[in-house]
CSV table of N, CA, C and O in Angstrom, one decimal:
chain,number,residue,atom,x,y,z
A,28,MET,N,-40.4,17.3,-80.4
A,28,MET,CA,-39.9,16.5,-81.5
A,28,MET,C,-39.0,17.4,-82.4
A,28,MET,O,-39.3,18.6,-82.6
A,29,GLY,N,-38.0,16.8,-83.0
A,29,GLY,CA,-37.1,17.5,-83.8
A,29,GLY,C,-37.6,17.8,-85.2
A,29,GLY,O,-38.8,17.9,-85.4
A,30,ARG,N,-36.7,17.9,-86.2
A,30,ARG,CA,-37.1,18.1,-87.6
A,30,ARG,C,-38.0,17.0,-88.1
A,30,ARG,O,-37.8,15.8,-87.7
A,31,VAL,N,-38.9,17.3,-88.9
A,31,VAL,CA,-39.8,16.3,-89.5
A,31,VAL,C,-39.9,16.5,-91.0
A,31,VAL,O,-40.3,17.6,-91.5
A,32,PRO,N,-39.5,15.5,-91.8
A,32,PRO,CA,-39.6,15.6,-93.2
A,32,PRO,C,-41.1,15.5,-93.6
A,32,PRO,O,-42.0,15.1,-92.8
A,33,PRO,N,-41.5,15.9,-94.9
A,33,PRO,CA,-42.9,16.0,-95.3
A,33,PRO,C,-43.5,14.6,-95.4
A,33,PRO,O,-42.8,13.6,-95.7
A,34,HIS,N,-44.8,14.5,-95.0
A,34,HIS,CA,-45.5,13.2,-95.0
A,34,HIS,C,-46.9,13.5,-95.6
A,34,HIS,O,-47.4,14.6,-95.4
A,35,PRO,N,-47.5,12.6,-96.4
A,35,PRO,CA,-48.8,12.8,-96.9
A,35,PRO,C,-49.8,12.8,-95.8
A,35,PRO,O,-49.7,12.0,-94.8
A,36,ASP,N,-50.8,13.6,-95.9
A,36,ASP,CA,-52.0,13.6,-95.0
A,36,ASP,C,-52.8,12.3,-95.2
A,36,ASP,O,-52.7,11.7,-96.3
A,37,VAL,N,-53.5,11.9,-94.2
A,37,VAL,CA,-54.4,10.7,-94.3
A,37,VAL,C,-55.3,10.8,-95.6
A,37,VAL,O,-55.5,9.8,-96.3
A,38,SER,N,-55.8,12.0,-95.8
A,38,SER,CA,-56.7,12.2,-96.9
A,38,SER,C,-56.0,12.0,-98.3
A,38,SER,O,-56.6,11.8,-99.3
A,39,GLU,N,-54.7,12.1,-98.3
A,39,GLU,CA,-53.9,12.0,-99.5
A,39,GLU,C,-53.3,10.6,-99.8
A,39,GLU,O,-52.7,10.3,-100.8
A,40,LEU,N,-53.6,9.6,-98.8
A,40,LEU,CA,-53.1,8.3,-99.0
A,40,LEU,C,-53.7,7.6,-100.2
A,40,LEU,O,-54.9,7.7,-100.4
A,41,ASP,N,-52.9,7.0,-101.0
A,41,ASP,CA,-53.3,6.4,-102.3
A,41,ASP,C,-53.0,4.9,-102.3
A,41,ASP,O,-51.8,4.5,-102.1
A,42,LEU,N,-54.0,4.0,-102.5
A,42,LEU,CA,-53.8,2.6,-102.4
A,42,LEU,C,-52.7,2.1,-103.4
A,42,LEU,O,-51.9,1.3,-103.1
A,43,GLN,N,-52.7,2.7,-104.6
A,43,GLN,CA,-51.8,2.3,-105.6
A,43,GLN,C,-50.3,2.6,-105.2
A,43,GLN,O,-49.5,1.7,-105.3
A,44,ARG,N,-50.1,3.7,-104.6
A,44,ARG,CA,-48.8,4.1,-104.1
A,44,ARG,C,-48.4,3.3,-103.0
A,44,ARG,O,-47.2,2.9,-102.9
A,45,VAL,N,-49.3,3.0,-102.1
A,45,VAL,CA,-49.0,2.1,-100.9
A,45,VAL,C,-48.6,0.7,-101.4
A,45,VAL,O,-47.6,0.1,-100.9
A,46,LEU,N,-49.4,0.1,-102.3
A,46,LEU,CA,-49.1,-1.2,-102.8
A,46,LEU,C,-47.7,-1.2,-103.6
A,46,LEU,O,-47.0,-2.2,-103.5
A,47,GLU,N,-47.4,-0.2,-104.3
A,47,GLU,CA,-46.2,-0.1,-105.0
A,47,GLU,C,-45.0,0.0,-104.1
A,47,GLU,O,-44.0,-0.6,-104.3
A,48,ALA,N,-45.2,0.6,-102.9
A,48,ALA,CA,-44.2,0.7,-101.9
A,48,ALA,C,-44.0,-0.7,-101.3
A,48,ALA,O,-42.8,-1.1,-101.0
A,49,LEU,N,-45.0,-1.4,-101.1
A,49,LEU,CA,-45.0,-2.7,-100.4
A,49,LEU,C,-44.5,-3.9,-101.3
A,49,LEU,O,-44.3,-5.0,-100.8
A,50,VAL,N,-44.4,-3.6,-102.6
A,50,VAL,CA,-44.0,-4.7,-103.5
A,50,VAL,C,-42.6,-5.2,-103.3
A,50,VAL,O,-42.2,-6.3,-103.5
A,51,ASP,N,-41.7,-4.3,-102.7
A,51,ASP,CA,-40.3,-4.6,-102.5
A,51,ASP,C,-40.2,-5.4,-101.2
A,51,ASP,O,-40.7,-4.9,-100.2
A,52,PRO,N,-39.5,-6.5,-101.2
A,52,PRO,CA,-39.3,-7.3,-100.0
A,52,PRO,C,-38.6,-6.5,-98.8
A,52,PRO,O,-38.9,-6.8,-97.6
A,53,VAL,N,-37.7,-5.7,-99.2
A,53,VAL,CA,-36.9,-4.9,-98.1
A,53,VAL,C,-37.9,-4.0,-97.4
A,53,VAL,O,-37.9,-3.9,-96.2
A,54,ARG,N,-38.7,-3.3,-98.2
A,54,ARG,CA,-39.7,-2.4,-97.6
A,54,ARG,C,-40.8,-3.1,-96.8
A,54,ARG,O,-41.2,-2.6,-95.7
A,55,ARG,N,-41.2,-4.3,-97.3
A,55,ARG,CA,-42.2,-5.1,-96.5
A,55,ARG,C,-41.5,-5.5,-95.2
A,55,ARG,O,-42.2,-5.5,-94.2
A,56,SER,N,-40.3,-5.8,-95.2
A,56,SER,CA,-39.6,-6.2,-94.0
A,56,SER,C,-39.5,-5.1,-93.0
A,56,SER,O,-39.7,-5.2,-91.8
A,57,ILE,N,-39.2,-3.8,-93.5
A,57,ILE,CA,-39.2,-2.7,-92.6
A,57,ILE,C,-40.6,-2.5,-91.9
A,57,ILE,O,-40.6,-2.3,-90.7
A,58,VAL,N,-41.6,-2.6,-92.7
A,58,VAL,CA,-43.0,-2.5,-92.2
A,58,VAL,C,-43.3,-3.6,-91.1
A,58,VAL,O,-43.8,-3.3,-90.1
A,59,THR,N,-42.9,-4.8,-91.5
A,59,THR,CA,-43.2,-5.9,-90.6
A,59,THR,C,-42.4,-5.8,-89.3
A,59,THR,O,-42.9,-6.1,-88.2
A,60,GLN,N,-41.1,-5.3,-89.4
A,60,GLN,CA,-40.3,-5.2,-88.2
A,60,GLN,C,-40.9,-4.1,-87.3
A,60,GLN,O,-40.9,-4.3,-86.1
A,61,LEU,N,-41.3,-3.0,-87.9
A,61,LEU,CA,-42.0,-1.9,-87.1
A,61,LEU,C,-43.2,-2.4,-86.4
A,61,LEU,O,-43.5,-2.1,-85.3
A,62,ALA,N,-44.0,-3.2,-87.1
A,62,ALA,CA,-45.3,-3.7,-86.6
A,62,ALA,C,-45.0,-4.7,-85.4
A,62,ALA,O,-45.7,-4.7,-84.4
A,63,ALA,N,-43.9,-5.5,-85.6
A,63,ALA,CA,-43.6,-6.5,-84.5
A,63,ALA,C,-43.0,-5.8,-83.3
A,63,ALA,O,-43.3,-6.2,-82.2
A,64,ILE,N,-42.2,-4.8,-83.5
A,64,ILE,CA,-41.6,-4.1,-82.4
A,64,ILE,C,-42.5,-3.2,-81.7
A,64,ILE,O,-42.5,-3.0,-80.5
A,65,ASP,N,-43.4,-2.6,-82.4
A,65,ASP,CA,-44.5,-1.7,-81.9
A,65,ASP,C,-43.9,-0.5,-81.2
A,65,ASP,O,-44.4,-0.1,-80.2
A,66,GLU,N,-42.7,0.0,-81.7
A,66,GLU,CA,-42.1,1.2,-81.1
A,66,GLU,C,-41.3,1.8,-82.3
A,66,GLU,O,-41.0,1.2,-83.3
A,67,ASP,N,-41.0,3.1,-82.1
A,67,ASP,CA,-40.2,3.8,-83.1
A,67,ASP,C,-38.8,3.3,-83.1
A,67,ASP,O,-38.2,3.0,-82.1
A,68,VAL,N,-38.2,3.2,-84.3
A,68,VAL,CA,-36.9,2.7,-84.5
A,68,VAL,C,-36.0,3.6,-85.3
A,68,VAL,O,-36.5,4.1,-86.4
A,69,LYS,N,-34.7,3.8,-85.0
A,69,LYS,CA,-33.9,4.6,-85.8
A,69,LYS,C,-33.5,3.8,-87.1
A,69,LYS,O,-33.6,2.6,-87.1
A,70,CYS,N,-33.1,4.5,-88.1
A,70,CYS,CA,-32.9,3.9,-89.4
A,70,CYS,C,-31.8,2.7,-89.3
A,70,CYS,O,-32.0,1.7,-89.9
A,71,GLY,N,-30.8,2.9,-88.5
A,71,GLY,CA,-29.8,1.9,-88.3
A,71,GLY,C,-30.2,0.7,-87.5
A,71,GLY,O,-29.4,-0.3,-87.3
A,72,GLY,N,-31.4,0.7,-86.9
A,72,GLY,CA,-31.8,-0.3,-86.0
A,72,GLY,C,-32.6,-1.5,-86.7
A,72,GLY,O,-33.1,-2.4,-86.0
A,73,PHE,N,-32.6,-1.4,-88.0
A,73,PHE,CA,-33.3,-2.5,-88.8
A,73,PHE,C,-32.4,-3.5,-89.3
A,73,PHE,O,-31.2,-3.2,-89.6
A,74,ASP,N,-32.9,-4.7,-89.5
A,74,ASP,CA,-32.1,-5.8,-90.1
A,74,ASP,C,-32.4,-5.8,-91.6
A,74,ASP,O,-33.5,-6.2,-92.0
A,75,MET,N,-31.4,-5.2,-92.3
A,75,MET,CA,-31.6,-5.1,-93.8
A,75,MET,C,-30.3,-5.5,-94.5
A,75,MET,O,-29.2,-5.0,-94.1
A,76,PRO,N,-30.5,-6.3,-95.6
A,76,PRO,CA,-29.3,-6.7,-96.4
A,76,PRO,C,-28.9,-5.7,-97.5
A,76,PRO,O,-28.6,-6.1,-98.6
A,77,VAL,N,-29.0,-4.4,-97.2
A,77,VAL,CA,-28.7,-3.4,-98.3
A,77,VAL,C,-27.8,-2.3,-97.7
A,77,VAL,O,-27.7,-2.2,-96.5
A,78,SER,N,-27.2,-1.6,-98.6
A,78,SER,CA,-26.3,-0.5,-98.2
A,78,SER,C,-27.1,0.6,-97.5
A,78,SER,O,-28.3,0.7,-97.6
A,79,LYS,N,-26.4,1.5,-96.8
A,79,LYS,CA,-27.1,2.6,-96.2
A,79,LYS,C,-27.8,3.5,-97.2
A,79,LYS,O,-28.9,4.0,-96.9
A,80,SER,N,-27.2,3.8,-98.3
A,80,SER,CA,-27.9,4.7,-99.3
A,80,SER,C,-29.1,4.0,-99.9
A,80,SER,O,-30.1,4.7,-100.1
A,81,THR,N,-29.1,2.7,-100.1
A,81,THR,CA,-30.3,2.0,-100.6
A,81,THR,C,-31.3,2.0,-99.5
A,81,THR,O,-32.5,2.2,-99.8
A,82,ALA,N,-30.9,1.8,-98.2
A,82,ALA,CA,-31.9,1.8,-97.1
A,82,ALA,C,-32.6,3.2,-97.1
A,82,ALA,O,-33.8,3.3,-96.9
A,83,THR,N,-31.8,4.3,-97.2
A,83,THR,CA,-32.4,5.6,-97.2
A,83,THR,C,-33.5,5.7,-98.3
A,83,THR,O,-34.5,6.3,-98.1
A,84,HIS,N,-33.2,5.2,-99.5
A,84,HIS,CA,-34.2,5.2,-100.5
A,84,HIS,C,-35.5,4.5,-100.1
A,84,HIS,O,-36.6,5.0,-100.3
A,85,HIS,N,-35.3,3.3,-99.5
A,85,HIS,CA,-36.5,2.5,-99.1
A,85,HIS,C,-37.3,3.3,-98.1
A,85,HIS,O,-38.5,3.3,-98.1
A,86,PHE,N,-36.6,3.9,-97.1
A,86,PHE,CA,-37.4,4.7,-96.1
A,86,PHE,C,-38.1,5.8,-96.8
A,86,PHE,O,-39.3,6.1,-96.4
A,87,LYS,N,-37.5,6.5,-97.7
A,87,LYS,CA,-38.2,7.6,-98.4
A,87,LYS,C,-39.4,7.1,-99.2
A,87,LYS,O,-40.5,7.8,-99.1
A,88,VAL,N,-39.3,6.0,-99.8
A,88,VAL,CA,-40.5,5.5,-100.6
A,88,VAL,C,-41.6,5.1,-99.6
A,88,VAL,O,-42.8,5.5,-99.8
A,89,LEU,N,-41.3,4.5,-98.4
A,89,LEU,CA,-42.3,4.2,-97.4
A,89,LEU,C,-42.9,5.5,-96.8
A,89,LEU,O,-44.1,5.5,-96.6
A,90,ARG,N,-42.1,6.5,-96.6
A,90,ARG,CA,-42.6,7.7,-96.0
A,90,ARG,C,-43.5,8.4,-97.0
A,90,ARG,O,-44.6,8.9,-96.7
A,91,GLU,N,-43.1,8.5,-98.3
A,91,GLU,CA,-43.9,9.2,-99.3
A,91,GLU,C,-45.2,8.5,-99.6
A,91,GLU,O,-46.2,9.1,-100.0
A,92,ALA,N,-45.2,7.2,-99.4
A,92,ALA,CA,-46.5,6.4,-99.6
A,92,ALA,C,-47.4,6.6,-98.4
A,92,ALA,O,-48.6,6.2,-98.4
A,93,GLY,N,-46.8,7.0,-97.2
A,93,GLY,CA,-47.6,7.2,-96.0
A,93,GLY,C,-47.6,6.1,-95.1
A,93,GLY,O,-48.4,6.1,-94.1
A,94,LEU,N,-46.8,5.1,-95.3
A,94,LEU,CA,-46.7,3.9,-94.4
A,94,LEU,C,-45.9,4.2,-93.1
A,94,LEU,O,-46.3,3.6,-92.1
A,95,ILE,N,-44.9,5.1,-93.2
A,95,ILE,CA,-44.2,5.4,-92.0
A,95,ILE,C,-44.1,6.9,-91.8
A,95,ILE,O,-44.3,7.7,-92.7
A,96,ARG,N,-43.9,7.3,-90.6
A,96,ARG,CA,-43.6,8.7,-90.2
A,96,ARG,C,-42.2,8.7,-89.8
A,96,ARG,O,-41.7,7.9,-89.0
A,97,GLN,N,-41.4,9.7,-90.2
A,97,GLN,CA,-40.1,9.9,-89.8
A,97,GLN,C,-39.9,11.2,-89.1
A,97,GLN,O,-40.5,12.2,-89.5
A,98,TYR,N,-39.0,11.2,-88.1
A,98,TYR,CA,-38.7,12.5,-87.4
A,98,TYR,C,-37.3,12.3,-86.8
A,98,TYR,O,-36.8,11.2,-86.7
A,99,TYR,N,-36.7,13.4,-86.4
A,99,TYR,CA,-35.3,13.3,-85.9
A,99,TYR,C,-35.4,13.4,-84.4
A,99,TYR,O,-36.1,14.2,-83.8
A,100,VAL,N,-34.5,12.7,-83.7
A,100,VAL,CA,-34.2,12.8,-82.3
A,100,VAL,C,-32.6,13.0,-82.3
A,100,VAL,O,-31.9,12.0,-82.6
A,101,GLY,N,-32.2,14.2,-82.1
A,101,GLY,CA,-30.8,14.5,-82.2
A,101,GLY,C,-30.4,14.3,-83.7
A,101,GLY,O,-30.9,14.9,-84.6
A,102,THR,N,-29.4,13.4,-83.9
A,102,THR,CA,-29.0,13.1,-85.3
A,102,THR,C,-29.6,11.8,-85.8
A,102,THR,O,-29.3,11.5,-86.9
A,103,SER,N,-30.4,11.2,-85.0
A,103,SER,CA,-31.0,9.9,-85.5
A,103,SER,C,-32.4,10.2,-86.1
A,103,SER,O,-33.2,10.9,-85.5
A,104,ARG,N,-32.6,9.6,-87.3
A,104,ARG,CA,-33.9,9.6,-87.9
A,104,ARG,C,-34.7,8.4,-87.4
A,104,ARG,O,-34.3,7.3,-87.6
A,105,MET,N,-35.8,8.8,-86.8
A,105,MET,CA,-36.6,7.7,-86.2
A,105,MET,C,-37.8,7.4,-87.2
A,105,MET,O,-38.2,8.2,-88.0
A,106,ASN,N,-38.2,6.2,-87.1
A,106,ASN,CA,-39.3,5.7,-88.0
A,106,ASN,C,-40.4,5.1,-87.2
A,106,ASN,O,-40.2,4.3,-86.2
A,107,ALA,N,-41.6,5.5,-87.5
A,107,ALA,CA,-42.8,5.0,-86.8
A,107,ALA,C,-43.8,4.5,-87.9
A,107,ALA,O,-44.0,5.2,-88.9
A,108,LEU,N,-44.4,3.4,-87.6
A,108,LEU,CA,-45.4,2.8,-88.5
A,108,LEU,C,-46.7,3.7,-88.3
A,108,LEU,O,-47.1,3.9,-87.2
A,109,ARG,N,-47.3,4.1,-89.4
A,109,ARG,CA,-48.5,4.9,-89.3
A,109,ARG,C,-49.8,3.9,-89.3
A,109,ARG,O,-50.6,4.0,-90.2
A,110,ARG,N,-49.8,3.1,-88.3
A,110,ARG,CA,-50.8,2.0,-88.3
A,110,ARG,C,-52.2,2.6,-88.2
A,110,ARG,O,-53.1,2.2,-89.0
A,111,ALA,N,-52.5,3.6,-87.4
A,111,ALA,CA,-53.8,4.2,-87.3
A,111,ALA,C,-54.2,4.8,-88.6
A,111,ALA,O,-55.4,4.7,-89.0
A,112,ASP,N,-53.3,5.5,-89.2
A,112,ASP,CA,-53.7,6.2,-90.5
A,112,ASP,C,-54.0,5.1,-91.6
A,112,ASP,O,-54.9,5.3,-92.4
A,113,MET,N,-53.1,4.1,-91.6
A,113,MET,CA,-53.3,3.0,-92.6
A,113,MET,C,-54.6,2.3,-92.4
A,113,MET,O,-55.4,2.0,-93.3
A,114,ASP,N,-54.9,2.0,-91.1
A,114,ASP,CA,-56.1,1.3,-90.7
A,114,ASP,C,-57.4,2.1,-91.1
A,114,ASP,O,-58.4,1.6,-91.5
A,115,ALA,N,-57.3,3.4,-90.9
A,115,ALA,CA,-58.4,4.3,-91.3
A,115,ALA,C,-58.6,4.4,-92.8
A,115,ALA,O,-59.7,4.3,-93.3
A,116,ALA,N,-57.5,4.4,-93.5
A,116,ALA,CA,-57.6,4.5,-95.0
A,116,ALA,C,-57.8,3.2,-95.7
A,116,ALA,O,-58.6,3.1,-96.6
A,117,PHE,N,-57.2,2.2,-95.2
A,117,PHE,CA,-57.2,0.8,-95.8
A,117,PHE,C,-57.4,-0.3,-94.8
A,117,PHE,O,-56.4,-0.9,-94.4
A,118,PRO,N,-58.6,-0.4,-94.2
A,118,PRO,CA,-58.8,-1.4,-93.1
A,118,PRO,C,-58.3,-2.8,-93.4
A,118,PRO,O,-58.6,-3.3,-94.5
A,119,GLY,N,-57.5,-3.4,-92.6
A,119,GLY,CA,-57.1,-4.7,-92.7
A,119,GLY,C,-55.8,-4.9,-93.5
A,119,GLY,O,-55.2,-6.0,-93.5
A,120,LEU,N,-55.4,-3.9,-94.2
A,120,LEU,CA,-54.2,-4.1,-95.1
A,120,LEU,C,-52.9,-4.4,-94.3
A,120,LEU,O,-52.2,-5.4,-94.6
A,121,LEU,N,-52.6,-3.6,-93.3
A,121,LEU,CA,-51.4,-3.9,-92.5
A,121,LEU,C,-51.6,-5.3,-91.7
A,121,LEU,O,-50.6,-6.0,-91.6
A,122,ASP,N,-52.8,-5.6,-91.3
A,122,ASP,CA,-53.0,-6.9,-90.6
A,122,ASP,C,-52.7,-8.0,-91.5
A,122,ASP,O,-52.0,-9.0,-91.2
A,123,ALA,N,-53.1,-7.9,-92.8
A,123,ALA,CA,-52.9,-9.0,-93.8
A,123,ALA,C,-51.4,-9.0,-94.1
A,123,ALA,O,-50.8,-10.1,-94.2
A,124,LEU,N,-50.7,-7.9,-94.2
A,124,LEU,CA,-49.3,-7.8,-94.5
A,124,LEU,C,-48.4,-8.4,-93.4
A,124,LEU,O,-47.5,-9.1,-93.7
A,125,THR,N,-48.8,-8.1,-92.2
A,125,THR,CA,-48.0,-8.6,-91.0
A,125,THR,C,-48.4,-9.9,-90.4
A,125,THR,O,-47.8,-10.3,-89.5
A,126,ALA,N,-49.4,-10.6,-91.0
A,126,ALA,CA,-49.8,-11.9,-90.6
A,126,ALA,C,-48.7,-12.9,-90.7
A,126,ALA,O,-48.6,-13.8,-89.9
A,127,ARG,N,-47.9,-12.8,-91.7
A,127,ARG,CA,-46.7,-13.7,-91.9
A,127,ARG,C,-45.5,-12.8,-92.0
A,127,ARG,O,-45.5,-11.8,-92.6
A,128,PRO,N,-44.3,-13.3,-91.5
A,128,PRO,CA,-43.1,-12.6,-91.7
A,128,PRO,C,-42.7,-12.4,-93.1
A,128,PRO,O,-42.9,-13.3,-93.9
A,129,ALA,N,-42.1,-11.2,-93.4
A,129,ALA,CA,-41.6,-11.0,-94.8
A,129,ALA,C,-40.3,-11.8,-95.0
A,129,ALA,O,-39.5,-11.9,-94.1
A,130,VAL,N,-40.2,-12.3,-96.2
A,130,VAL,CA,-39.0,-13.1,-96.5
A,130,VAL,C,-38.2,-12.2,-97.5
A,130,VAL,O,-38.7,-11.8,-98.5
A,131,LEU,N,-36.9,-12.0,-97.1
A,131,LEU,CA,-36.1,-11.2,-98.0
A,131,LEU,C,-35.4,-12.1,-99.0
A,131,LEU,O,-35.0,-13.2,-98.7
A,132,ALA,N,-35.4,-11.7,-100.3
A,132,ALA,CA,-34.8,-12.5,-101.4
A,132,ALA,C,-33.3,-12.4,-101.3
A,132,ALA,O,-32.7,-11.5,-100.8
């Protein structure tokens, strides 16, 4: 695996921070897309109605909240849903979130 930006440990996951990250419809969409695809996706592989710089911000918020793990493959930053970590810390949260597709405003 290539370079890896910092991620919170499972013991550091905070429900308030996770919920604040998920309040944004673009970020919820990223999480639901990752859950539906069930594989790692590069940043440019998501359907998002925002600029590249705004998307970068959204990925950072999700990573810092512990919802996604990011790593590099060559020059591509890959994104993986931290489902096992989220399920361990907050059982049922991701299932409830991904039960219905996120609607972008």
